[in-house]
Amino acid sequence: MPKETSFHPKAAMVLSAGLGKRMRPLTATTPKPLIEVDGKSMLARAASRLKDAGLETCVVNVHYLADLVESHALKFEGLDVKISDERDELLDTGGGIKKALPMLGTEPFILKNSDSFWLEGVKPNLDLLVETWDDNTMDILLLMSPTVNAVGYNGKGDFLMGDEGKLERRDERSVAPYIYSGTAMIHPRLFNDTPEGPFSLNVLFDKAIASGRLHGVEGDGLWLHVGTPEGLDDAEQAIANSAN
């Protein structure tokens, strides 16, 4: 997509406050972002990707077993790590990001789920996301994975992707070819007139769809979703296979 000027974000947020219910019993004593995949915590994997992509600030929100997540995150080198404290109230994905906006600044930022990552292909996916961003036409740009090429995911997909990457939700009775991979680029202006307190990121997706400003780009490589203990096993097997 043609763009008048290039832009590179400086800030990112890694969503790390969830309860991890689907990962029990592993999350009974270990917060989900700190669960290790092939010897490295999922939160550390996310931070490494951000650092490699030239990000400077990383906001990590905390709620469940918050002290463990906070102490782990503050050890990351090469990033200015900031903690968004949700100990008193879990704000869901949208509300958690809104609370962290003062730390993220006024420019577009990167968002990552801690439980999703890529075995990179030819081009690093964060670079692909940044290069695809067009401030004139987008409020959110989602990194998409084909549903047929996703490890640890068995759903019906999330979105249909049309001309120039414009996204629409699938019909409830149908199957969609793409799933949101848990990585996105978002402009803070989209949070104008959003609710106070907890709300889902889906509120922002719907808001951007209504204005024609929700876009996607297909990622390169293999997407790994670690949402369950079985998903963890699948991810570690995929990593082992990729090394062969």
mmCIF file of N, CA, C and O in Angstrom, residues 32-78:
data_model
loop_
_atom_site.group_PDB
_atom_site.id
_atom_site.type_symbol
_atom_site.label_atom_id
_atom_site.label_comp_id
_atom_site.label_asym_id
_atom_site.label_seq_id
_atom_site.Cartn_x
_atom_site.Cartn_y
_atom_site.Cartn_z
ATOM 1 N N LYS A 32 0.502 -17.471 33.260
ATOM 2 C CA LYS A 32 0.611 -17.968 31.892
ATOM 3 C C LYS A 32 1.770 -17.352 31.104
ATOM 4 O O LYS A 32 2.497 -18.062 30.409
ATOM 5 N N PRO A 33 2.016 -16.027 31.190
ATOM 6 C CA PRO A 33 3.112 -15.454 30.403
ATOM 7 C C PRO A 33 4.496 -15.993 30.783
ATOM 8 O O PRO A 33 5.436 -15.881 30.000
ATOM 9 N N LEU A 34 4.608 -16.576 31.977
ATOM 10 C CA LEU A 34 5.897 -17.077 32.429
ATOM 11 C C LEU A 34 6.094 -18.564 32.141
ATOM 12 O O LEU A 34 7.156 -19.121 32.440
ATOM 13 N N ILE A 35 5.072 -19.208 31.594
ATOM 14 C CA ILE A 35 5.237 -20.600 31.191
ATOM 15 C C ILE A 35 6.265 -20.672 30.059
ATOM 16 O O ILE A 35 6.235 -19.869 29.127
ATOM 17 N N GLU A 36 7.167 -21.608 30.161
ATOM 18 C CA GLU A 36 8.253 -21.706 29.194
ATOM 19 C C GLU A 36 7.871 -22.587 28.004
ATOM 20 O O GLU A 36 7.216 -23.619 28.160
ATOM 21 N N VAL A 37 8.270 -22.144 26.840
ATOM 22 C CA VAL A 37 8.149 -22.915 25.613
ATOM 23 C C VAL A 37 9.561 -23.128 25.088
ATOM 24 O O VAL A 37 10.268 -22.164 24.778
ATOM 25 N N ASP A 38 9.982 -24.370 25.055
ATOM 26 C CA ASP A 38 11.341 -24.707 24.623
ATOM 27 C C ASP A 38 12.383 -23.923 25.426
ATOM 28 O O ASP A 38 13.334 -23.381 24.879
ATOM 29 N N GLY A 39 12.159 -23.846 26.747
ATOM 30 C CA GLY A 39 13.156 -23.276 27.642
ATOM 31 C C GLY A 39 13.139 -21.768 27.804
ATOM 32 O O GLY A 39 14.008 -21.217 28.480
ATOM 33 N N LYS A 40 12.156 -21.086 27.218
ATOM 34 C CA LYS A 40 12.089 -19.631 27.308
ATOM 35 C C LYS A 40 10.656 -19.202 27.553
ATOM 36 O O LYS A 40 9.740 -19.682 26.870
ATOM 37 N N SER A 41 10.429 -18.313 28.526
ATOM 38 C CA SER A 41 9.067 -17.901 28.840
ATOM 39 C C SER A 41 8.427 -17.209 27.641
ATOM 40 O O SER A 41 9.100 -16.568 26.830
ATOM 41 N N MET A 42 7.105 -17.334 27.578
ATOM 42 C CA MET A 42 6.397 -16.699 26.465
ATOM 43 C C MET A 42 6.544 -15.181 26.526
ATOM 44 O O MET A 42 6.632 -14.519 25.486
ATOM 45 N N LEU A 43 6.584 -14.617 27.721
ATOM 46 C CA LEU A 43 6.759 -13.172 27.851
ATOM 47 C C LEU A 43 8.137 -12.749 27.359
ATOM 48 O O LEU A 43 8.283 -11.729 26.665
ATOM 49 N N ALA A 44 9.153 -13.519 27.690
ATOM 50 C CA ALA A 44 10.506 -13.206 27.216
ATOM 51 C C ALA A 44 10.609 -13.338 25.701
ATOM 52 O O ALA A 44 11.312 -12.559 25.043
ATOM 53 N N ARG A 45 9.894 -14.304 25.130
ATOM 54 C CA ARG A 45 9.884 -14.443 23.672
ATOM 55 C C ARG A 45 9.289 -13.201 23.015
ATOM 56 O O ARG A 45 9.803 -12.686 22.015
ATOM 57 N N ALA A 46 8.182 -12.712 23.583
ATOM 58 C CA ALA A 46 7.554 -11.508 23.046
ATOM 59 C C ALA A 46 8.496 -10.312 23.145
ATOM 60 O O ALA A 46 8.649 -9.540 22.187
ATOM 61 N N ALA A 47 9.146 -10.158 24.287
ATOM 62 C CA ALA A 47 10.061 -9.033 24.483
ATOM 63 C C ALA A 47 11.233 -9.096 23.507
ATOM 64 O O ALA A 47 11.668 -8.066 22.972
ATOM 65 N N SER A 48 11.743 -10.291 23.246
ATOM 66 C CA SER A 48 12.862 -10.437 22.315
ATOM 67 C C SER A 48 12.473 -10.000 20.908
ATOM 68 O O SER A 48 13.249 -9.333 20.215
ATOM 69 N N ARG A 49 11.262 -10.376 20.486
ATOM 70 C CA ARG A 49 10.789 -9.961 19.168
ATOM 71 C C ARG A 49 10.696 -8.440 19.082
ATOM 72 O O ARG A 49 11.052 -7.834 18.062
ATOM 73 N N LEU A 50 10.174 -7.821 20.120
ATOM 74 C CA LEU A 50 10.032 -6.366 20.126
ATOM 75 C C LEU A 50 11.397 -5.683 20.064
ATOM 76 O O LEU A 50 11.594 -4.724 19.308
ATOM 77 N N LYS A 51 12.322 -6.180 20.836
ATOM 78 C CA LYS A 51 13.674 -5.612 20.837
ATOM 79 C C LYS A 51 14.323 -5.754 19.464
ATOM 80 O O LYS A 51 14.909 -4.801 18.933
ATOM 81 N N ASP A 52 14.198 -6.930 18.862
ATOM 82 C CA ASP A 52 14.793 -7.176 17.549
ATOM 83 C C ASP A 52 14.194 -6.265 16.481
ATOM 84 O O ASP A 52 14.861 -5.922 15.499
ATOM 85 N N ALA A 53 12.919 -5.877 16.675
ATOM 86 C CA ALA A 53 12.235 -5.032 15.698
ATOM 87 C C ALA A 53 12.491 -3.546 15.929
ATOM 88 O O ALA A 53 11.923 -2.705 15.228
ATOM 89 N N GLY A 54 13.309 -3.199 16.919
ATOM 90 C CA GLY A 54 13.671 -1.806 17.139
ATOM 91 C C GLY A 54 12.731 -1.033 18.035
ATOM 92 O O GLY A 54 12.791 0.198 18.080
ATOM 93 N N LEU A 55 11.863 -1.744 18.769
ATOM 94 C CA LEU A 55 11.001 -1.063 19.730
ATOM 95 C C LEU A 55 11.820 -0.619 20.944
ATOM 96 O O LEU A 55 12.825 -1.249 21.278
ATOM 97 N N GLU A 56 11.374 0.442 21.601
ATOM 98 C CA GLU A 56 12.118 0.994 22.730
ATOM 99 C C GLU A 56 11.403 0.803 24.059
ATOM 100 O O GLU A 56 12.030 0.505 25.072
ATOM 101 N N THR A 57 10.084 0.990 24.074
ATOM 102 C CA THR A 57 9.291 0.897 25.299
ATOM 103 C C THR A 57 8.383 -0.317 25.229
ATOM 104 O O THR A 57 7.735 -0.560 24.211
ATOM 105 N N CYS A 58 8.314 -1.075 26.314
ATOM 106 C CA CYS A 58 7.442 -2.241 26.395
ATOM 107 C C CYS A 58 6.598 -2.129 27.662
ATOM 108 O O CYS A 58 7.133 -2.154 28.774
ATOM 109 N N VAL A 59 5.286 -2.011 27.484
ATOM 110 C CA VAL A 59 4.353 -1.963 28.613
ATOM 111 C C VAL A 59 3.823 -3.370 28.855
ATOM 112 O O VAL A 59 3.378 -4.049 27.919
ATOM 113 N N VAL A 60 3.878 -3.809 30.092
ATOM 114 C CA VAL A 60 3.371 -5.128 30.484
ATOM 115 C C VAL A 60 2.305 -4.909 31.552
ATOM 116 O O VAL A 60 2.582 -4.303 32.590
ATOM 117 N N ASN A 61 1.083 -5.392 31.301
ATOM 118 C CA ASN A 61 0.058 -5.256 32.339
ATOM 119 C C ASN A 61 0.038 -6.498 33.222
ATOM 120 O O ASN A 61 0.354 -7.607 32.780
ATOM 121 N N VAL A 62 -0.303 -6.312 34.494
ATOM 122 C CA VAL A 62 -0.225 -7.403 35.470
ATOM 123 C C VAL A 62 -1.498 -7.444 36.311
ATOM 124 O O VAL A 62 -2.077 -6.420 36.652
ATOM 125 N N HIS A 63 -1.931 -8.666 36.626
ATOM 126 C CA HIS A 63 -3.059 -8.874 37.544
ATOM 127 C C HIS A 63 -2.874 -10.187 38.296
ATOM 128 O O HIS A 63 -2.620 -10.179 39.490
ATOM 129 N N TYR A 64 -2.978 -11.315 37.592
ATOM 130 C CA TYR A 64 -2.858 -12.617 38.237
ATOM 131 C C TYR A 64 -1.388 -12.930 38.523
ATOM 132 O O TYR A 64 -0.546 -12.844 37.635
ATOM 133 N N LEU A 65 -1.103 -13.290 39.798
ATOM 134 C CA LEU A 65 0.280 -13.522 40.225
ATOM 135 C C LEU A 65 1.171 -12.380 39.735
ATOM 136 O O LEU A 65 2.249 -12.586 39.166
ATOM 137 N N ALA A 66 0.692 -11.168 39.998
ATOM 138 C CA ALA A 66 1.277 -9.956 39.417
ATOM 139 C C ALA A 66 2.737 -9.760 39.798
ATOM 140 O O ALA A 66 3.539 -9.311 38.973
ATOM 141 N N ASP A 67 3.097 -10.074 41.038
ATOM 142 C CA ASP A 67 4.479 -9.847 41.463
ATOM 143 C C ASP A 67 5.461 -10.677 40.642
ATOM 144 O O ASP A 67 6.553 -10.198 40.292
ATOM 145 N N LEU A 68 5.073 -11.900 40.316
ATOM 146 C CA LEU A 68 5.951 -12.763 39.526
ATOM 147 C C LEU A 68 6.127 -12.217 38.109
ATOM 148 O O LEU A 68 7.245 -12.181 37.583
ATOM 149 N N VAL A 69 5.026 -11.788 37.497
ATOM 150 C CA VAL A 69 5.107 -11.243 36.143
ATOM 151 C C VAL A 69 5.937 -9.966 36.135
ATOM 152 O O VAL A 69 6.796 -9.764 35.267
ATOM 153 N N GLU A 70 5.699 -9.091 37.103
ATOM 154 C CA GLU A 70 6.410 -7.814 37.150
ATOM 155 C C GLU A 70 7.910 -8.020 37.324
ATOM 156 O O GLU A 70 8.720 -7.412 36.599
ATOM 157 N N SER A 71 8.305 -8.859 38.268
ATOM 158 C CA SER A 71 9.743 -9.047 38.517
ATOM 159 C C SER A 71 10.427 -9.680 37.303
ATOM 160 O O SER A 71 11.568 -9.340 36.970
ATOM 161 N N HIS A 72 9.724 -10.573 36.615
ATOM 162 C CA HIS A 72 10.281 -11.201 35.408
ATOM 163 C C HIS A 72 10.452 -10.164 34.300
ATOM 164 O O HIS A 72 11.509 -10.099 33.652
ATOM 165 N N ALA A 73 9.427 -9.351 34.094
ATOM 166 C CA ALA A 73 9.468 -8.369 33.005
ATOM 167 C C ALA A 73 10.549 -7.315 33.222
ATOM 168 O O ALA A 73 11.199 -6.871 32.263
ATOM 169 N N LEU A 74 10.740 -6.902 34.453
ATOM 170 C CA LEU A 74 11.696 -5.838 34.727
ATOM 171 C C LEU A 74 13.153 -6.273 34.544
ATOM 172 O O LEU A 74 14.053 -5.438 34.582
ATOM 173 N N LYS A 75 13.366 -7.553 34.303
ATOM 174 C CA LYS A 75 14.720 -8.051 34.061
ATOM 175 C C LYS A 75 15.120 -7.973 32.589
ATOM 176 O O LYS A 75 16.283 -8.179 32.257
ATOM 177 N N PHE A 76 14.158 -7.685 31.711
ATOM 178 C CA PHE A 76 14.464 -7.665 30.282
ATOM 179 C C PHE A 76 15.433 -6.528 29.972
ATOM 180 O O PHE A 76 15.226 -5.392 30.398
ATOM 181 N N GLU A 77 16.459 -6.835 29.210
ATOM 182 C CA GLU A 77 17.451 -5.840 28.833
ATOM 183 C C GLU A 77 17.178 -5.327 27.424
ATOM 184 O O GLU A 77 16.668 -6.041 26.572
ATOM 185 N N GLY A 78 17.523 -4.064 27.192
ATOM 186 C CA GLY A 78 17.373 -3.483 25.875
ATOM 187 C C GLY A 78 16.018 -2.867 25.609
ATOM 188 O O GLY A 78 15.782 -2.353 24.514
#
